[in-house]
Amino acid sequence: MQALDIVIGILFIILSYFIGSIPFGVVLGKLICKKDIREYGSKNIGTTNAIRVLGKKVGFLVFFCDVFKGCFIIILIKILGITNVWKTPEGIDIFLYGAAAILGHSFSIFLNFKGGKAVATSLGVVLVLTPIPAIACLLMFALVFYTTKYVSLASTAATLTVIITTWILFVFGVKDILNFGYYFIAKPSLILSILYTILAMLILIKHFKNYRRLLNGTENSFRKNKKD
């Protein structure tokens, strides 16, 4: 049975990659606005460019879809485990299902293995696995974006916040979950904390071009002047 469970787990990882590969920015842009988001603005398929090119309503719809990509398979597996239908084998960390979705967004099989920065999809993974770091990063994103109007800076601050809060929980979190309330302050595993850190580094690397533009003063901003 263990071998079959591993095969099923691998199939779920593959499915998560394909779901993560769905470029909602491209799909919704073409369906709703009759635009290919890759031909406008920064040409990125993520939320920021979607809001600029497709408008706020479609842009936020893209955001929620990208977040859902990251958490869908994890939620499904948790439901299967709670109902004793199927449990992921010990050899497969549950984070791997989310990581597959993140890789799918960044290297989409539907876009010749190109994609976006996967910030929203990563948020979906973090939200369902470790709610406190996810909530903290959302608050930090809102604060930095409100004060600077730069999404790249807000995303960077949010990413670093996830790492800091995750390691704080690793040191001070509750080891044994006694009830649902403890789920929010549960101690993440060492492997999960390390994988989060690796994921954060990949997201920051994806933002290197943005950092260059920030230094050059050419980074796009949502700040409006009186003429706008």
PDB file of C-alpha atoms in Angstrom:
ATOM      1  CA  MET A   1       0.000   0.000   0.000  1.00  0.00           C
ATOM      2  CA  GLN A   2       2.920   2.343   0.752  1.00  0.00           C
ATOM      3  CA  ALA A   3       4.167   2.085  -2.841  1.00  0.00           C
ATOM      4  CA  LEU A   4       0.696   2.889  -4.162  1.00  0.00           C
ATOM      5  CA  ASP A   5       0.452   5.862  -1.779  1.00  0.00           C
ATOM      6  CA  ILE A   6       3.757   7.197  -3.094  1.00  0.00           C
ATOM      7  CA  VAL A   7       2.551   6.851  -6.687  1.00  0.00           C
ATOM      8  CA  ILE A   8      -0.675   8.682  -5.822  1.00  0.00           C
ATOM      9  CA  GLY A   9       1.347  11.379  -4.050  1.00  0.00           C
ATOM     10  CA  ILE A  10       3.562  11.846  -7.118  1.00  0.00           C
ATOM     11  CA  LEU A  11       0.468  12.073  -9.325  1.00  0.00           C
ATOM     12  CA  PHE A  12      -0.906  14.809  -7.043  1.00  0.00           C
ATOM     13  CA  ILE A  13       2.408  16.680  -7.344  1.00  0.00           C
ATOM     14  CA  ILE A  14       2.195  16.470 -11.141  1.00  0.00           C
ATOM     15  CA  LEU A  15      -1.441  17.609 -11.039  1.00  0.00           C
ATOM     16  CA  SER A  16      -0.466  20.534  -8.822  1.00  0.00           C
ATOM     17  CA  TYR A  17       2.209  21.541 -11.332  1.00  0.00           C
ATOM     18  CA  PHE A  18      -0.326  21.545 -14.181  1.00  0.00           C
ATOM     19  CA  ILE A  19      -2.810  23.570 -12.126  1.00  0.00           C
ATOM     20  CA  GLY A  20      -0.042  25.994 -11.203  1.00  0.00           C
ATOM     21  CA  SER A  21       0.865  26.270 -14.874  1.00  0.00           C
ATOM     22  CA  ILE A  22      -2.537  27.707 -15.802  1.00  0.00           C
ATOM     23  CA  PRO A  23      -1.714  31.347 -16.707  1.00  0.00           C
ATOM     24  CA  PHE A  24      -4.853  33.016 -15.392  1.00  0.00           C
ATOM     25  CA  GLY A  25      -3.504  36.433 -16.328  1.00  0.00           C
ATOM     26  CA  VAL A  26      -3.384  35.338 -19.963  1.00  0.00           C
ATOM     27  CA  VAL A  27      -6.602  33.298 -19.878  1.00  0.00           C
ATOM     28  CA  LEU A  28      -8.778  35.905 -18.149  1.00  0.00           C
ATOM     29  CA  GLY A  29      -7.233  38.723 -20.145  1.00  0.00           C
ATOM     30  CA  LYS A  30      -8.196  37.065 -23.414  1.00  0.00           C
ATOM     31  CA  LEU A  31     -11.617  35.878 -22.259  1.00  0.00           C
ATOM     32  CA  ILE A  32     -12.779  39.064 -20.549  1.00  0.00           C
ATOM     33  CA  CYS A  33     -10.759  41.911 -22.031  1.00  0.00           C
ATOM     34  CA  LYS A  34      -9.727  40.411 -25.376  1.00  0.00           C
ATOM     35  CA  LYS A  35      -6.111  41.282 -24.567  1.00  0.00           C
ATOM     36  CA  ASP A  36      -2.969  39.210 -24.287  1.00  0.00           C
ATOM     37  CA  ILE A  37      -1.374  40.566 -21.127  1.00  0.00           C
ATOM     38  CA  ARG A  38       2.040  39.496 -22.397  1.00  0.00           C
ATOM     39  CA  GLU A  39       1.898  42.214 -25.054  1.00  0.00           C
ATOM     40  CA  TYR A  40       1.284  45.137 -22.684  1.00  0.00           C
ATOM     41  CA  GLY A  41       2.972  46.880 -19.772  1.00  0.00           C
ATOM     42  CA  SER A  42       5.724  44.827 -18.175  1.00  0.00           C
ATOM     43  CA  LYS A  43       4.477  41.789 -20.163  1.00  0.00           C
ATOM     44  CA  ASN A  44       4.319  39.848 -16.883  1.00  0.00           C
ATOM     45  CA  ILE A  45       1.378  37.480 -16.327  1.00  0.00           C
ATOM     46  CA  GLY A  46       0.928  38.358 -12.647  1.00  0.00           C
ATOM     47  CA  THR A  47      -1.400  40.572 -10.635  1.00  0.00           C
ATOM     48  CA  THR A  48       0.485  43.863 -10.919  1.00  0.00           C
ATOM     49  CA  ASN A  49       0.543  43.915 -14.701  1.00  0.00           C
ATOM     50  CA  ALA A  50      -3.003  42.517 -14.803  1.00  0.00           C
ATOM     51  CA  ILE A  51      -4.292  45.460 -12.761  1.00  0.00           C
ATOM     52  CA  ARG A  52      -2.480  47.951 -14.988  1.00  0.00           C
ATOM     53  CA  VAL A  53      -3.527  46.356 -18.262  1.00  0.00           C
ATOM     54  CA  LEU A  54      -6.860  44.680 -17.517  1.00  0.00           C
ATOM     55  CA  GLY A  55      -8.198  46.893 -14.725  1.00  0.00           C
ATOM     56  CA  LYS A  56      -8.679  46.363 -10.995  1.00  0.00           C
ATOM     57  CA  LYS A  57     -11.610  43.937 -11.169  1.00  0.00           C
ATOM     58  CA  VAL A  58      -9.939  41.517 -13.568  1.00  0.00           C
ATOM     59  CA  GLY A  59      -6.558  42.110 -11.940  1.00  0.00           C
ATOM     60  CA  PHE A  60      -7.791  41.076  -8.505  1.00  0.00           C
ATOM     61  CA  LEU A  61      -9.588  38.102 -10.043  1.00  0.00           C
ATOM     62  CA  VAL A  62      -6.219  37.036 -11.464  1.00  0.00           C
ATOM     63  CA  PHE A  63      -4.722  37.481  -7.991  1.00  0.00           C
ATOM     64  CA  PHE A  64      -7.309  35.266  -6.270  1.00  0.00           C
ATOM     65  CA  CYS A  65      -6.995  32.600  -8.969  1.00  0.00           C
ATOM     66  CA  ASP A  66      -3.206  32.575  -8.630  1.00  0.00           C
ATOM     67  CA  VAL A  67      -3.491  32.313  -4.833  1.00  0.00           C
ATOM     68  CA  PHE A  68      -5.973  29.456  -5.186  1.00  0.00           C
ATOM     69  CA  LYS A  69      -3.557  27.589  -7.480  1.00  0.00           C
ATOM     70  CA  GLY A  70      -1.084  27.383  -4.615  1.00  0.00           C
ATOM     71  CA  CYS A  71      -3.460  26.062  -1.981  1.00  0.00           C
ATOM     72  CA  PHE A  72      -5.936  23.917  -3.955  1.00  0.00           C
ATOM     73  CA  ILE A  73      -4.110  20.565  -3.925  1.00  0.00           C
ATOM     74  CA  ILE A  74      -2.905  21.053  -0.341  1.00  0.00           C
ATOM     75  CA  ILE A  75      -6.478  21.706   0.833  1.00  0.00           C
ATOM     76  CA  LEU A  76      -7.693  18.677  -1.128  1.00  0.00           C
ATOM     77  CA  ILE A  77      -5.044  16.443   0.449  1.00  0.00           C
ATOM     78  CA  LYS A  78      -5.843  17.748   3.931  1.00  0.00           C
ATOM     79  CA  ILE A  79      -9.538  16.941   3.365  1.00  0.00           C
ATOM     80  CA  LEU A  80      -8.643  13.452   2.130  1.00  0.00           C
ATOM     81  CA  GLY A  81      -6.506  12.942   5.242  1.00  0.00           C
ATOM     82  CA  ILE A  82      -9.135  14.200   7.700  1.00  0.00           C
ATOM     83  CA  THR A  83     -11.784  11.939   6.139  1.00  0.00           C
ATOM     84  CA  ASN A  84      -9.343   8.979   6.122  1.00  0.00           C
ATOM     85  CA  VAL A  85      -9.770   8.537   2.367  1.00  0.00           C
ATOM     86  CA  TRP A  86      -6.056   8.895   1.651  1.00  0.00           C
ATOM     87  CA  LYS A  87      -3.052  10.258   3.509  1.00  0.00           C
ATOM     88  CA  THR A  88       0.132  11.549   1.948  1.00  0.00           C
ATOM     89  CA  PRO A  89       3.017   9.147   2.652  1.00  0.00           C
ATOM     90  CA  GLU A  90       5.792  10.142   5.060  1.00  0.00           C
ATOM     91  CA  GLY A  91       8.293  10.332   2.213  1.00  0.00           C
ATOM     92  CA  ILE A  92       6.466  13.270   0.638  1.00  0.00           C
ATOM     93  CA  ASP A  93       6.356  16.551   2.562  1.00  0.00           C
ATOM     94  CA  ILE A  94       3.036  18.330   2.039  1.00  0.00           C
ATOM     95  CA  PHE A  95       4.921  21.491   1.015  1.00  0.00           C
ATOM     96  CA  LEU A  96       6.021  19.713  -2.161  1.00  0.00           C
ATOM     97  CA  TYR A  97       2.472  19.858  -3.509  1.00  0.00           C
ATOM     98  CA  GLY A  98       2.526  23.624  -3.134  1.00  0.00           C
ATOM     99  CA  ALA A  99       6.058  23.874  -4.499  1.00  0.00           C
ATOM    100  CA  ALA A 100       4.887  22.098  -7.656  1.00  0.00           C
ATOM    101  CA  ALA A 101       2.206  24.756  -8.179  1.00  0.00           C
ATOM    102  CA  ILE A 102       4.771  27.514  -7.640  1.00  0.00           C
ATOM    103  CA  LEU A 103       7.104  25.953 -10.205  1.00  0.00           C
ATOM    104  CA  GLY A 104       4.145  25.618 -12.555  1.00  0.00           C
ATOM    105  CA  HIS A 105       3.429  29.341 -12.341  1.00  0.00           C
ATOM    106  CA  SER A 106       7.085  30.298 -12.784  1.00  0.00           C
ATOM    107  CA  PHE A 107       7.787  27.751 -15.529  1.00  0.00           C
ATOM    108  CA  SER A 108       4.410  27.102 -17.116  1.00  0.00           C
ATOM    109  CA  ILE A 109       4.168  24.191 -19.515  1.00  0.00           C
ATOM    110  CA  PHE A 110       1.487  26.204 -21.343  1.00  0.00           C
ATOM    111  CA  LEU A 111       3.854  29.162 -21.903  1.00  0.00           C
ATOM    112  CA  ASN A 112       6.940  27.293 -23.119  1.00  0.00           C
ATOM    113  CA  PHE A 113       8.162  27.026 -19.508  1.00  0.00           C
ATOM    114  CA  LYS A 114       8.035  30.776 -18.925  1.00  0.00           C
ATOM    115  CA  GLY A 115       5.926  32.476 -16.289  1.00  0.00           C
ATOM    116  CA  GLY A 116       5.690  35.004 -13.482  1.00  0.00           C
ATOM    117  CA  LYS A 117       7.314  35.629 -10.117  1.00  0.00           C
ATOM    118  CA  ALA A 118       4.802  33.380  -8.292  1.00  0.00           C
ATOM    119  CA  VAL A 119       4.282  35.760  -5.367  1.00  0.00           C
ATOM    120  CA  ALA A 120       0.489  35.204  -5.265  1.00  0.00           C
ATOM    121  CA  THR A 121       0.795  31.435  -5.750  1.00  0.00           C
ATOM    122  CA  SER A 122       3.413  31.279  -2.985  1.00  0.00           C
ATOM    123  CA  LEU A 123       1.022  33.218  -0.750  1.00  0.00           C
ATOM    124  CA  GLY A 124      -1.601  30.529  -1.328  1.00  0.00           C
ATOM    125  CA  VAL A 125       0.828  27.847  -0.176  1.00  0.00           C
ATOM    126  CA  VAL A 126       1.937  29.780   2.901  1.00  0.00           C
ATOM    127  CA  LEU A 127      -1.640  30.739   3.799  1.00  0.00           C
ATOM    128  CA  VAL A 128      -2.855  27.148   4.022  1.00  0.00           C
ATOM    129  CA  LEU A 129       0.270  25.747   5.717  1.00  0.00           C
ATOM    130  CA  THR A 130       1.261  28.562   8.096  1.00  0.00           C
ATOM    131  CA  PRO A 131      -1.498  31.200   8.465  1.00  0.00           C
ATOM    132  CA  ILE A 132       0.386  33.561  10.807  1.00  0.00           C
ATOM    133  CA  PRO A 133       3.339  34.175   8.429  1.00  0.00           C
ATOM    134  CA  ALA A 134       0.820  34.621   5.600  1.00  0.00           C
ATOM    135  CA  ILE A 135      -1.236  37.183   7.524  1.00  0.00           C
ATOM    136  CA  ALA A 136       1.931  38.976   8.647  1.00  0.00           C
ATOM    137  CA  CYS A 137       3.225  39.180   5.083  1.00  0.00           C
ATOM    138  CA  LEU A 138      -0.111  40.559   3.836  1.00  0.00           C
ATOM    139  CA  LEU A 139      -0.026  43.294   6.463  1.00  0.00           C
ATOM    140  CA  MET A 140       3.594  44.114   5.618  1.00  0.00           C
ATOM    141  CA  PHE A 141       2.773  44.172   1.901  1.00  0.00           C
ATOM    142  CA  ALA A 142      -0.106  46.592   2.522  1.00  0.00           C
ATOM    143  CA  LEU A 143       2.045  48.856   4.720  1.00  0.00           C
ATOM    144  CA  VAL A 144       4.997  49.063   2.323  1.00  0.00           C
ATOM    145  CA  PHE A 145       2.794  49.441  -0.737  1.00  0.00           C
ATOM    146  CA  TYR A 146       0.737  52.178   0.925  1.00  0.00           C
ATOM    147  CA  THR A 147       3.874  54.156   1.804  1.00  0.00           C
ATOM    148  CA  THR A 148       5.909  53.586  -1.383  1.00  0.00           C
ATOM    149  CA  LYS A 149       3.408  52.541  -4.111  1.00  0.00           C
ATOM    150  CA  TYR A 150       6.027  50.071  -5.374  1.00  0.00           C
ATOM    151  CA  VAL A 151       4.756  46.497  -5.683  1.00  0.00           C
ATOM    152  CA  SER A 152       8.298  45.133  -5.983  1.00  0.00           C
ATOM    153  CA  LEU A 153       9.317  46.678  -2.653  1.00  0.00           C
ATOM    154  CA  ALA A 154       6.096  45.508  -0.999  1.00  0.00           C
ATOM    155  CA  SER A 155       6.585  41.970  -2.354  1.00  0.00           C
ATOM    156  CA  THR A 156      10.182  41.926  -1.106  1.00  0.00           C
ATOM    157  CA  ALA A 157       9.165  43.091   2.368  1.00  0.00           C
ATOM    158  CA  ALA A 158       6.335  40.542   2.460  1.00  0.00           C
ATOM    159  CA  THR A 159       8.676  37.732   1.412  1.00  0.00           C
ATOM    160  CA  LEU A 160      11.207  38.590   4.114  1.00  0.00           C
ATOM    161  CA  THR A 161       8.368  38.803   6.653  1.00  0.00           C
ATOM    162  CA  VAL A 162       7.333  35.223   5.860  1.00  0.00           C
ATOM    163  CA  ILE A 163      10.862  33.979   6.529  1.00  0.00           C
ATOM    164  CA  ILE A 164      11.255  35.911   9.782  1.00  0.00           C
ATOM    165  CA  THR A 165       7.855  34.895  11.203  1.00  0.00           C
ATOM    166  CA  THR A 166       8.313  31.260  10.113  1.00  0.00           C
ATOM    167  CA  TRP A 167      11.616  30.951  11.969  1.00  0.00           C
ATOM    168  CA  ILE A 168      10.108  32.704  15.004  1.00  0.00           C
ATOM    169  CA  LEU A 169       7.327  30.096  14.992  1.00  0.00           C
ATOM    170  CA  PHE A 170       9.925  27.355  14.568  1.00  0.00           C
ATOM    171  CA  VAL A 171      11.553  28.505  17.821  1.00  0.00           C
ATOM    172  CA  PHE A 172       8.481  29.492  19.839  1.00  0.00           C
ATOM    173  CA  GLY A 173       5.568  27.709  18.143  1.00  0.00           C
ATOM    174  CA  VAL A 174       3.404  24.995  19.692  1.00  0.00           C
ATOM    175  CA  LYS A 175       4.737  21.538  18.873  1.00  0.00           C
ATOM    176  CA  ASP A 176       1.596  19.503  19.444  1.00  0.00           C
ATOM    177  CA  ILE A 177      -1.644  20.878  17.971  1.00  0.00           C
ATOM    178  CA  LEU A 178      -4.308  20.360  20.650  1.00  0.00           C
ATOM    179  CA  ASN A 179      -7.176  22.032  18.806  1.00  0.00           C
ATOM    180  CA  PHE A 180      -7.889  24.187  15.774  1.00  0.00           C
ATOM    181  CA  GLY A 181      -6.786  27.365  17.555  1.00  0.00           C
ATOM    182  CA  TYR A 182      -3.275  26.011  17.955  1.00  0.00           C
ATOM    183  CA  TYR A 183      -3.097  25.500  14.181  1.00  0.00           C
ATOM    184  CA  PHE A 184      -2.272  29.183  13.810  1.00  0.00           C
ATOM    185  CA  ILE A 185       0.704  29.067  16.166  1.00  0.00           C
ATOM    186  CA  ALA A 186       1.862  25.547  15.325  1.00  0.00           C
ATOM    187  CA  LYS A 187       5.595  24.933  15.139  1.00  0.00           C
ATOM    188  CA  PRO A 188       6.589  24.434  11.455  1.00  0.00           C
ATOM    189  CA  SER A 189       8.972  21.585  10.750  1.00  0.00           C
ATOM    190  CA  LEU A 190      12.651  22.267  10.118  1.00  0.00           C
ATOM    191  CA  ILE A 191      12.337  21.068   6.524  1.00  0.00           C
ATOM    192  CA  LEU A 192       9.374  23.383   5.911  1.00  0.00           C
ATOM    193  CA  SER A 193      11.265  26.354   7.360  1.00  0.00           C
ATOM    194  CA  ILE A 194      14.248  25.593   5.139  1.00  0.00           C
ATOM    195  CA  LEU A 195      12.056  25.133   2.058  1.00  0.00           C
ATOM    196  CA  TYR A 196      10.317  28.451   2.779  1.00  0.00           C
ATOM    197  CA  THR A 197      13.731  30.113   2.921  1.00  0.00           C
ATOM    198  CA  ILE A 198      14.761  28.595  -0.408  1.00  0.00           C
ATOM    199  CA  LEU A 199      11.451  29.667  -1.949  1.00  0.00           C
ATOM    200  CA  ALA A 200      11.953  33.211  -0.648  1.00  0.00           C
ATOM    201  CA  MET A 201      15.415  33.378  -2.185  1.00  0.00           C
ATOM    202  CA  LEU A 202      13.977  32.320  -5.555  1.00  0.00           C
ATOM    203  CA  ILE A 203      11.305  35.027  -5.342  1.00  0.00           C
ATOM    204  CA  LEU A 204      13.912  37.661  -4.494  1.00  0.00           C
ATOM    205  CA  ILE A 205      16.092  36.521  -7.396  1.00  0.00           C
ATOM    206  CA  LYS A 206      13.064  36.893  -9.680  1.00  0.00           C
ATOM    207  CA  HIS A 207      12.896  40.548  -8.579  1.00  0.00           C
ATOM    208  CA  PHE A 208      16.500  41.445  -9.494  1.00  0.00           C
ATOM    209  CA  LYS A 209      15.370  43.365 -12.586  1.00  0.00           C
ATOM    210  CA  ASN A 210      12.963  45.344 -10.422  1.00  0.00           C
ATOM    211  CA  TYR A 211      15.765  46.216  -8.006  1.00  0.00           C
ATOM    212  CA  ARG A 212      17.876  47.527 -10.888  1.00  0.00           C
ATOM    213  CA  ARG A 213      14.986  49.699 -12.066  1.00  0.00           C
ATOM    214  CA  LEU A 214      14.462  50.980  -8.520  1.00  0.00           C
ATOM    215  CA  LEU A 215      18.111  52.016  -8.352  1.00  0.00           C
ATOM    216  CA  ASN A 216      17.827  53.655 -11.782  1.00  0.00           C
ATOM    217  CA  GLY A 217      14.573  55.387 -10.888  1.00  0.00           C
ATOM    218  CA  THR A 218      12.699  53.667 -13.723  1.00  0.00           C
ATOM    219  CA  GLU A 219      10.597  51.182 -11.739  1.00  0.00           C
ATOM    220  CA  ASN A 220       6.847  51.387 -12.407  1.00  0.00           C
ATOM    221  CA  SER A 221       4.820  52.786  -9.541  1.00  0.00           C
ATOM    222  CA  PHE A 222       1.129  53.104  -8.703  1.00  0.00           C
ATOM    223  CA  ARG A 223       1.747  56.611  -7.417  1.00  0.00           C
ATOM    224  CA  LYS A 224      -0.394  59.180  -9.223  1.00  0.00           C
ATOM    225  CA  ASN A 225       0.295  62.876  -9.679  1.00  0.00           C
ATOM    226  CA  LYS A 226      -2.211  65.690 -10.057  1.00  0.00           C
ATOM    227  CA  LYS A 227      -2.208  65.428 -13.835  1.00  0.00           C
ATOM    228  CA  ASP A 228      -3.288  61.761 -13.569  1.00  0.00           C
TER     229      ASP A 228
END
